Structure formats: structure tokens, C-alpha cells
Amino acid sequence: MTANEAAAGPAEAARGPELRWLSHGAWFIAGFALAFSVLLAIAAVSYRSVNRYAASAQWVDHTRLVIGSLDNVMYKLKDAEIWQHGFLVTGDERHLVPYVKATEVIPNLLSSLGRGTRDNPPQQAAIAALSDLIALKLELMEGRIRLKKSRRPADVTLLKRDREVTDRIRAQVELMKAEEHRLLAQHSADLESDTAATRRVIVSGNLTALFFLVVSGGLLLRAIAARKRTEAEREQFFTLALKLNADLTARAAQLDAANQELESFSYSVSHDLRSPLRAIGGYALMLEEDYRERLDDEGRRLLRTVRDNAARMARLIDDLLAFSRLGRTAVAAATVDMEALAREVAAQLPRDSVSTRAQLRIEALPAGYGDRALLRQVWLNLLGNAFKYSGKREAPLIEVNGRVEGGECIYCVKDNGAGFDMRYYDKLFGVFQRLHGADEFAGTGVGLAIVQRIVTRHGGRVWAEGRPDAGASFYFSLPA
Amino acid sequence: MSEYEHVEILLAEDNPADAELCMRALRKHHLINDIHWVKDGAEALDFIHASGAYARRNPDHAPKLLLLDLKMPKMDGLEVLERLKADEQTRSIPVVMMTSSKEERDVVESYRLGVNSYIVKPVDFVQFAEVVAKLSLYWILTNRVPH
């Protein structure tokens, strides 16, 4: 989800936290789950309802069965009665056959009735009572038949009792039928209310489920739309990013090309400037040498000025060339023993630039990581400067120390020489910028610019502190 | 008597100022009579092979040193170098390339073609004169070539 959030971007975030919650997948999953469970509930209720229908159908059958059986019993009884009557009237024993047939069936009917109402104790009791009554009736009928068979006169009391019992049987049967009908009616009523309830459940359940589905569907659609928007936005960003990248690459290529042009330009310029410069200096010298006697002091001074300036221009060209070449040389990085390198450079400084009185103290220096040749140039320029600017002192003292601090190796070259005014700090590392006149100290003013360029290329910094006539400290750092 | 018999140093240089400075430096060491100056590569070859304008030169008297500038019209120093070193007859003539170019590829190419020495002309005239003098003395006096 967090990825989604992140990808959703500032547009989504601006719409507020509540809506952001809504567009979360959790909500429409919950909606779907609710709809699903409602549907399940409806299904359960419907299933139960169907079961009840089945059950009630059975009830109807049951009732019909019981009533039918009861009717059957009555019918058979009636049948038996008719044949008995026939015999009693005619005395024909042929009538007794169907009579027996009819009476034989009755016990079975009764027992099946008993089975059919097994779950209804009152009804069972009623059947028992009915069975007793029927047994009594059959007994009475038998009695009357026996009388007839034995040609004795009919017993009026038997007849009366027969009629009584028949009435009671009829009444009992009616009672039982009524009971069955009552039961049926009750079940029907139950079913009715159940059905109504089920209908309500189905309707409201479906409506609820539908509602949840609609809401979930809506949320889903909104989430999809939001996602589409995010996707579209992301597409835009990517396209923009690609375009910017392409632009940058093109720019970089342009820059490279421009740099190359500049390189070859400055190279050929300084290259082509050398020849005429050599001629200027050379011819001035030839003039001075060949026409020495014919020139006065002033003439010689003028020529010397020409030569000095030609020489100075030559040094400027060399320095400029070196400075520009720094831009394109590859930096070959390796661990460099800075202390050894500093000592080496100090030892190799031209004799005439180092005062014999000068004292050099190099302390333990942390190892640096960079291009040895370029770092040598840094030491050369810094140490050379230190010696140069302290050369006029009685006791020139140059101190070199270093430390590791905050992920950087910091090196310091400190001298007690002429120093500089911090007001002109900005110019210190500029190309050809000098804070001392050429008559005070020689130099083209590109040494520190070279140092800065080299150190910057290594990912470090340069800075300095100084006070006029109170020495200067130059620092440079390299990433540790 | 053939001309140019005493020529021991052949200077091929198209820039007159540089040529003059060069010869002046050599004059100081008394080598001036032994120098001949040509202005381009074709002339240099003509001289060595004793052809064209130098048909009357004795080809057996090969110069002891050829100071060759890299950038010259008609035929540049590398081409001259290549031809000279490819030829049995002229292969043993010491060739010193003297040029303003510090380009690594020029140095590499020159040595590939068999240059004996490669000098970059200093801007400073005094240094230039020193260099020219020193190397000339070495190649003329100290160095030995087969006869």
C-alpha cells in the first residue's frame, strides 16, 4: 500500500487523508465481503424456507393420508355394517364373506393410522380410543351375527348399543379429522408467516447486497480511475524525465564538444604564439649582443625590458597551457603517501628559490587518495609559494601538517612570510590574480588557481588564512 | 671540387627567425661553416640525395646531422624522416626532430619511424640556443657514424 501511496503522488495527497483511505483496497474488499455474506445469509434463509415448504408439503400429504385412512376405516366399517345388516335381514351366509373381508382389513388400517400419527401423542391416544371403540363395535356386530346364526331373536339392547358405538365412532373420527385439519391449518399458518419473513429477508437482503455491491463497485471504479490518473501522471513524469535526460545528455555532449574545441584552441594558440615570442626575445638578445657598444645604458635597458616581457609572456603561455590541460587529463586515483611526496617535492625545489636559512618542518601526514602527478603539482605550488613568500625573512619557517577530520584528510602549509590581506581573499585563487607586485615577488598568479583546480577535481576544497606581513596558512582537503 | 663538401649539419626549417636563431647559436660554437639551411622537406631530400637543385653535390658526403623541423610546407618532417630511414644509403644519418609540438602522437610517430632524437624548441631564446648548441656538439663531435 505504501508503494501505492508513494506512487499516487502529490495530487492524491492534496485531496485529504479521508479520501485517500476510501481509495484504499480495504474498503471495497470489505464492501464485497459484506455483500457476499448478506447473499450467503439470504441463501441460508431461502434454503431453510425451501426445507419448510418440503416439510409442509409432507404435512399436507400426511394430513390427507390420515384423513384418508380415517375415511377408509369408516368406509370399511360401513361396508361391514351393510353386509352384517344384509345377513341379519336375509340370513344368507353368503353375506358373511364380504363382511369378514371388510373386518379383516380394519386392524391393518388402524395400525397404519397409528404409525402415521406417531409424532402426535394426543392423536395417538385418540386412535387408541378409536381402536377400542371399533373393537367394541366389531364385538357387537359379531354378537348380533351369532344371535342370528343361532336363530335366536334379535337383541334390542345390542342394536341400541351398536348404534351408540357407531355414533361415538363417528364422533371420534370427526374429532380426529378436525384435529388433523387444525394441525394442517397451524402448519399452513406457520408456513405463511415463514414465507412472508423469507420474502422480506430476500428482498431486503438483496437490496442490502445490491447496495454494498453498488458502493463497492463505485469505490472500485473510483480506485481504478485514480490509479489510471496516477499511471497517466507517472507516464508524464517518465516522459518528462526521459526528455530531460535526453536534453542533459545532449547538453553534456555539447559541453564536451565545446571543451574539446576550447582545448585544441588554447593549445594551438599557445603553440603558435611560441614561435614569434621566441623570435622577439631572441632578436632582442641578438640586438643587445651585436650592438652592445653602439647602445647606451638606456638602449640596453629598453632591450632588456623587451626580453623580460617576452620571457614573462612565455611563462604565462606555459602556465595557461598547464592550467587548461588540467581540465582534460584523466585522474588516475591511487593511495598516495602524502608525507613522502611532500618531502620529495621539497627536496626537488630549485636551489635558487629556496633560501639557505629556510627551515622546513613536515609532520606526519595522512595518506591521500588521488592522482600522484597532480598532487605533486599541488605540493610544488604550495611549497614553492611558501618558500618564495617567506624568502625575505631572517628565519623563514615553513610548517606542513595534516589531520583527518569529518571524513576528509586536511593538509596545511604554513609560512611566516609576507602573508596577504584577507580583504582580497576572493582573488587569491583566481587565474592570473596576484596580491603582490611583480617587483616584490615573481610569479604569474596561476599557481594557486592550478592548486584549486586539481583539488576540486579530487572532490576536495582549498582555503587559506593570512595576515599582511604575518605569514599565511594554506589548507587543502581530500575526501578520506 | 664539389659544392657543399664541408656541410656537416643540414637544417630543415621553414621559419626564418627560428633558422636564424639556430644558426647564430651554432655560430658561437664555430660550427657555422658547416651548416646548410633548406626551407622545406623536398629541398632537404634533394640535398641528401644530390638531386634537383643539388645535383652537383657528391652524395657520398652525407651530412653528420640533420636538424629537422616537424611542420614544413610541401613535405613535412615525418615524411622526410620516413624516406630517409627507409633508404639503406641514408638510414644512418642522425636525425634530430626539432619542433614546437609536444603532442604525444608526434613523438610516438617520430620514434616509430626511427628518429634519433626529439627536441621541443624552448620558447626562451637563451635556452633554445643552449639546446641547439649542446645537441649539435654532441652529434658532430661525440657521436660516431659509419663512413
Short mmCIF file of N, CA, C and O in Angstrom, two decimals, chain A residues 313-395:
data_model
loop_
_atom_site.label_atom_id
_atom_site.label_comp_id
_atom_site.label_asym_id
_atom_site.label_seq_id
_atom_site.Cartn_x
_atom_site.Cartn_y
_atom_site.Cartn_z
N MET A 313 55.88 36.57 -20.92
CA MET A 313 54.78 36.08 -21.76
C MET A 313 54.92 34.58 -22.00
O MET A 313 53.95 33.84 -21.98
N ALA A 314 56.17 34.15 -22.18
CA ALA A 314 56.40 32.73 -22.37
C ALA A 314 55.93 31.94 -21.16
O ALA A 314 55.26 30.91 -21.28
N ARG A 315 56.24 32.44 -19.97
CA ARG A 315 55.82 31.73 -18.75
C ARG A 315 54.31 31.74 -18.63
O ARG A 315 53.69 30.73 -18.25
N LEU A 316 53.70 32.87 -18.99
CA LEU A 316 52.23 32.96 -18.94
C LEU A 316 51.61 31.92 -19.86
O LEU A 316 50.66 31.24 -19.48
N ILE A 317 52.17 31.83 -21.06
CA ILE A 317 51.64 30.85 -22.00
C ILE A 317 51.77 29.44 -21.43
O ILE A 317 50.82 28.65 -21.45
N ASP A 318 52.91 29.14 -20.88
CA ASP A 318 53.11 27.81 -20.31
C ASP A 318 52.13 27.54 -19.18
O ASP A 318 51.51 26.48 -19.12
N ASP A 319 51.99 28.52 -18.28
CA ASP A 319 51.08 28.35 -17.16
C ASP A 319 49.65 28.17 -17.64
O ASP A 319 48.91 27.29 -17.16
N LEU A 320 49.25 29.00 -18.60
CA LEU A 320 47.89 28.92 -19.12
C LEU A 320 47.64 27.56 -19.75
O LEU A 320 46.60 26.94 -19.54
N LEU A 321 48.63 27.10 -20.48
CA LEU A 321 48.51 25.79 -21.13
C LEU A 321 48.36 24.69 -20.08
O LEU A 321 47.51 23.81 -20.18
N ALA A 322 49.22 24.77 -19.05
CA ALA A 322 49.15 23.77 -17.99
C ALA A 322 47.79 23.81 -17.30
O ALA A 322 47.16 22.79 -17.04
N PHE A 323 47.32 25.02 -17.05
CA PHE A 323 46.03 25.18 -16.37
C PHE A 323 44.90 24.61 -17.21
O PHE A 323 44.03 23.91 -16.70
N SER A 324 44.90 24.88 -18.49
CA SER A 324 43.80 24.38 -19.32
C SER A 324 43.90 22.88 -19.51
O SER A 324 42.89 22.19 -19.59
N ARG A 325 45.09 22.36 -19.53
CA ARG A 325 45.25 20.93 -19.72
C ARG A 325 44.71 20.15 -18.51
O ARG A 325 44.30 19.01 -18.62
N LEU A 326 44.72 20.77 -17.34
CA LEU A 326 44.18 20.14 -16.14
C LEU A 326 42.74 19.73 -16.33
O LEU A 326 42.27 18.79 -15.73
N GLY A 327 42.03 20.48 -17.16
CA GLY A 327 40.62 20.20 -17.35
C GLY A 327 40.37 18.85 -18.00
O GLY A 327 39.36 18.23 -17.77
N ARG A 328 41.32 18.39 -18.82
CA ARG A 328 41.01 17.18 -19.55
C ARG A 328 41.85 15.98 -19.17
O ARG A 328 41.58 14.88 -19.59
N THR A 329 42.86 16.18 -18.36
CA THR A 329 43.66 15.00 -18.02
C THR A 329 42.83 14.08 -17.14
O THR A 329 42.09 14.52 -16.27
N ALA A 330 43.01 12.80 -17.36
CA ALA A 330 42.31 11.82 -16.53
C ALA A 330 42.96 11.78 -15.15
O ALA A 330 44.16 11.98 -15.03
N VAL A 331 42.13 11.58 -14.16
CA VAL A 331 42.66 11.49 -12.79
C VAL A 331 42.86 10.01 -12.47
O VAL A 331 41.92 9.26 -12.32
N ALA A 332 44.12 9.61 -12.37
CA ALA A 332 44.43 8.22 -12.03
C ALA A 332 44.53 8.13 -10.52
O ALA A 332 45.45 8.65 -9.92
N ALA A 333 43.56 7.48 -9.92
CA ALA A 333 43.49 7.51 -8.46
C ALA A 333 44.20 6.32 -7.84
O ALA A 333 44.06 5.19 -8.29
N ALA A 334 44.94 6.60 -6.78
CA ALA A 334 45.61 5.54 -6.01
C ALA A 334 45.92 6.13 -4.64
O ALA A 334 45.82 7.34 -4.43
N THR A 335 46.28 5.25 -3.73
CA THR A 335 46.66 5.77 -2.41
C THR A 335 48.05 6.41 -2.53
O THR A 335 48.96 5.83 -3.12
N VAL A 336 48.19 7.61 -2.01
CA VAL A 336 49.45 8.35 -2.14
C VAL A 336 49.98 8.67 -0.75
O VAL A 336 49.25 9.19 0.10
N ASP A 337 51.26 8.37 -0.54
CA ASP A 337 51.91 8.72 0.72
C ASP A 337 52.23 10.21 0.66
O ASP A 337 53.24 10.63 0.07
N MET A 338 51.38 11.01 1.28
CA MET A 338 51.50 12.46 1.13
C MET A 338 52.75 12.99 1.79
O MET A 338 53.38 13.93 1.31
N GLU A 339 53.13 12.36 2.89
CA GLU A 339 54.32 12.85 3.60
C GLU A 339 55.55 12.67 2.74
O GLU A 339 56.35 13.60 2.55
N ALA A 340 55.68 11.48 2.18
CA ALA A 340 56.83 11.21 1.32
C ALA A 340 56.83 12.13 0.11
O ALA A 340 57.88 12.66 -0.29
N LEU A 341 55.66 12.32 -0.46
CA LEU A 341 55.55 13.17 -1.65
C LEU A 341 55.95 14.60 -1.34
O LEU A 341 56.69 15.23 -2.09
N ALA A 342 55.48 15.10 -0.20
CA ALA A 342 55.80 16.47 0.18
C ALA A 342 57.31 16.63 0.36
O ALA A 342 57.91 17.61 -0.11
N ARG A 343 57.93 15.65 1.03
CA ARG A 343 59.38 15.72 1.24
C ARG A 343 60.12 15.68 -0.09
O ARG A 343 61.08 16.43 -0.32
N GLU A 344 59.65 14.81 -0.95
CA GLU A 344 60.26 14.67 -2.27
C GLU A 344 60.22 15.99 -3.03
O GLU A 344 61.24 16.44 -3.60
N VAL A 345 59.04 16.59 -3.05
CA VAL A 345 58.88 17.85 -3.78
C VAL A 345 59.77 18.93 -3.18
O VAL A 345 60.43 19.69 -3.89
N ALA A 346 59.78 18.98 -1.83
CA ALA A 346 60.59 20.00 -1.16
C ALA A 346 62.05 19.84 -1.53
O ALA A 346 62.77 20.82 -1.78
N ALA A 347 62.49 18.58 -1.58
CA ALA A 347 63.89 18.33 -1.90
C ALA A 347 64.22 18.74 -3.33
O ALA A 347 65.36 19.10 -3.64
N GLN A 348 63.19 18.67 -4.21
CA GLN A 348 63.45 18.95 -5.61
C GLN A 348 63.21 20.40 -6.02
O GLN A 348 63.30 20.73 -7.19
N LEU A 349 62.86 21.25 -5.05
CA LEU A 349 62.64 22.65 -5.40
C LEU A 349 63.96 23.24 -5.90
O LEU A 349 65.02 22.92 -5.37
N PRO A 350 63.89 24.11 -6.91
CA PRO A 350 65.11 24.70 -7.44
C PRO A 350 65.90 25.40 -6.34
O PRO A 350 65.33 26.12 -5.52
N ARG A 351 67.20 25.16 -6.34
CA ARG A 351 68.06 25.68 -5.28
C ARG A 351 67.90 27.18 -5.09
O ARG A 351 67.92 27.68 -3.98
N ASP A 352 67.79 27.88 -6.21
CA ASP A 352 67.80 29.34 -6.10
C ASP A 352 66.48 29.89 -5.54
O ASP A 352 66.41 31.06 -5.17
N SER A 353 65.46 29.07 -5.47
CA SER A 353 64.21 29.60 -4.94
C SER A 353 64.08 29.34 -3.45
O SER A 353 63.16 29.80 -2.80
N VAL A 354 65.00 28.55 -2.93
CA VAL A 354 64.93 28.21 -1.51
C VAL A 354 66.06 28.90 -0.76
O VAL A 354 67.23 28.64 -1.02
N SER A 355 65.68 29.75 0.15
CA SER A 355 66.70 30.43 0.96
C SER A 355 67.43 29.41 1.83
O SER A 355 66.82 28.48 2.36
N THR A 356 68.73 29.59 1.96
CA THR A 356 69.52 28.65 2.76
C THR A 356 69.16 28.73 4.23
O THR A 356 69.38 27.80 5.00
N ARG A 357 68.57 29.84 4.61
CA ARG A 357 68.20 30.00 6.01
C ARG A 357 66.87 29.30 6.31
O ARG A 357 66.49 29.14 7.46
N ALA A 358 66.19 28.92 5.22
CA ALA A 358 64.82 28.42 5.41
C ALA A 358 64.80 27.10 6.16
O ALA A 358 65.62 26.22 5.95
N GLN A 359 63.82 27.01 7.03
CA GLN A 359 63.61 25.77 7.81
C GLN A 359 62.28 25.15 7.39
O GLN A 359 61.27 25.85 7.34
N LEU A 360 62.35 23.85 7.13
CA LEU A 360 61.12 23.17 6.72
C LEU A 360 60.80 22.06 7.70
O LEU A 360 61.66 21.25 8.03
N ARG A 361 59.58 22.08 8.19
CA ARG A 361 59.16 21.03 9.12
C ARG A 361 57.93 20.32 8.55
O ARG A 361 56.88 20.93 8.37
N ILE A 362 58.12 19.03 8.26
CA ILE A 362 56.97 18.27 7.75
C ILE A 362 56.57 17.23 8.80
O ILE A 362 57.36 16.36 9.14
N GLU A 363 55.34 17.33 9.28
CA GLU A 363 54.88 16.36 10.28
C GLU A 363 54.24 15.16 9.59
O GLU A 363 54.08 15.17 8.36
N ALA A 364 53.84 14.21 10.38
CA ALA A 364 53.18 13.03 9.81
C ALA A 364 51.89 13.45 9.11
O ALA A 364 51.09 14.20 9.65
N LEU A 365 51.72 12.98 7.89
CA LEU A 365 50.55 13.36 7.11
C LEU A 365 49.71 12.13 6.79
O LEU A 365 50.26 11.08 6.47
N PRO A 366 48.38 12.27 6.87
CA PRO A 366 47.54 11.13 6.49
C PRO A 366 47.67 10.84 5.00
O PRO A 366 47.88 11.77 4.20
N ALA A 367 47.58 9.59 4.64
CA ALA A 367 47.70 9.22 3.24
C ALA A 367 46.50 9.77 2.46
O ALA A 367 45.40 9.83 2.98
N GLY A 368 46.76 10.17 1.24
CA GLY A 368 45.68 10.71 0.42
C GLY A 368 45.33 9.72 -0.69
O GLY A 368 46.08 8.78 -0.97
N TYR A 369 44.20 9.94 -1.30
CA TYR A 369 43.78 9.08 -2.42
C TYR A 369 43.57 9.96 -3.64
O TYR A 369 42.68 10.79 -3.68
N GLY A 370 44.44 9.79 -4.63
CA GLY A 370 44.28 10.63 -5.81
C GLY A 370 45.38 10.39 -6.82
O GLY A 370 46.11 9.39 -6.77
N ASP A 371 45.49 11.32 -7.77
CA ASP A 371 46.48 11.22 -8.83
C ASP A 371 47.81 11.76 -8.32
O ASP A 371 47.92 12.95 -7.98
N ARG A 372 48.82 10.90 -8.30
CA ARG A 372 50.09 11.29 -7.70
C ARG A 372 50.73 12.49 -8.41
O ARG A 372 51.21 13.42 -7.76
N ALA A 373 50.69 12.45 -9.74
CA ALA A 373 51.31 13.53 -10.51
C ALA A 373 50.64 14.87 -10.22
O ALA A 373 51.30 15.90 -10.03
N LEU A 374 49.29 14.84 -10.18
CA LEU A 374 48.58 16.09 -9.92
C LEU A 374 48.82 16.58 -8.50
O LEU A 374 49.01 17.78 -8.26
N LEU A 375 48.84 15.64 -7.55
CA LEU A 375 49.05 16.04 -6.16
C LEU A 375 50.47 16.57 -5.97
O LEU A 375 50.70 17.47 -5.17
N ARG A 376 51.39 16.03 -6.75
CA ARG A 376 52.76 16.54 -6.71
C ARG A 376 52.77 18.02 -7.12
O ARG A 376 53.43 18.85 -6.51
N GLN A 377 51.98 18.32 -8.17
CA GLN A 377 51.87 19.70 -8.63
C GLN A 377 51.34 20.60 -7.51
O GLN A 377 51.81 21.74 -7.34
N VAL A 378 50.35 20.08 -6.75
CA VAL A 378 49.79 20.86 -5.64
C VAL A 378 50.88 21.20 -4.63
O VAL A 378 51.05 22.35 -4.24
N TRP A 379 51.62 20.15 -4.21
CA TRP A 379 52.70 20.40 -3.24
C TRP A 379 53.74 21.37 -3.79
O TRP A 379 54.24 22.25 -3.10
N LEU A 380 54.06 21.16 -5.07
CA LEU A 380 55.06 22.01 -5.71
C LEU A 380 54.65 23.48 -5.62
O LEU A 380 55.44 24.34 -5.22
N ASN A 381 53.39 23.74 -5.99
CA ASN A 381 52.93 25.12 -5.98
C ASN A 381 52.86 25.69 -4.56
O ASN A 381 53.29 26.82 -4.30
N LEU A 382 52.30 24.88 -3.63
CA LEU A 382 52.13 25.40 -2.27
C LEU A 382 53.47 25.59 -1.58
O LEU A 382 53.74 26.61 -0.95
N LEU A 383 54.34 24.58 -1.69
CA LEU A 383 55.65 24.70 -1.04
C LEU A 383 56.47 25.79 -1.70
O LEU A 383 57.15 26.58 -1.04
N GLY A 384 56.41 25.81 -3.04
CA GLY A 384 57.14 26.84 -3.76
C GLY A 384 56.71 28.23 -3.31
O GLY A 384 57.56 29.10 -3.03
N ASN A 385 55.41 28.42 -3.20
CA ASN A 385 54.91 29.70 -2.72
C ASN A 385 55.41 30.01 -1.31
O ASN A 385 55.83 31.13 -1.01
N ALA A 386 55.30 28.97 -0.45
CA ALA A 386 55.69 29.17 0.95
C ALA A 386 57.13 29.65 1.04
O ALA A 386 57.45 30.62 1.75
N PHE A 387 58.01 28.98 0.28
CA PHE A 387 59.41 29.39 0.31
C PHE A 387 59.60 30.77 -0.29
O PHE A 387 60.35 31.61 0.22
N LYS A 388 58.90 30.99 -1.38
CA LYS A 388 59.06 32.26 -2.08
C LYS A 388 58.66 33.43 -1.21
O LYS A 388 59.41 34.41 -1.07
N TYR A 389 57.47 33.31 -0.61
CA TYR A 389 56.97 34.47 0.11
C TYR A 389 57.59 34.64 1.50
O TYR A 389 57.41 35.67 2.14
N SER A 390 58.31 33.64 1.96
CA SER A 390 58.99 33.80 3.24
C SER A 390 60.48 33.97 3.06
O SER A 390 61.23 34.07 4.01
N GLY A 391 60.88 34.03 1.77
CA GLY A 391 62.30 34.08 1.46
C GLY A 391 63.01 35.32 2.01
O GLY A 391 64.21 35.30 2.26
N LYS A 392 62.25 36.38 2.21
CA LYS A 392 62.90 37.62 2.64
C LYS A 392 63.07 37.70 4.15
O LYS A 392 63.64 38.65 4.67
N ARG A 393 62.50 36.76 4.83
CA ARG A 393 62.59 36.78 6.30
C ARG A 393 63.99 36.42 6.76
O ARG A 393 64.74 35.76 6.06
N GLU A 394 64.26 36.83 7.97
CA GLU A 394 65.50 36.44 8.61
C GLU A 394 65.54 34.94 8.83
O GLU A 394 66.52 34.27 8.57
N ALA A 395 64.43 34.44 9.35
CA ALA A 395 64.36 33.00 9.66
C ALA A 395 63.09 32.42 9.07
O ALA A 395 62.11 32.20 9.76
#
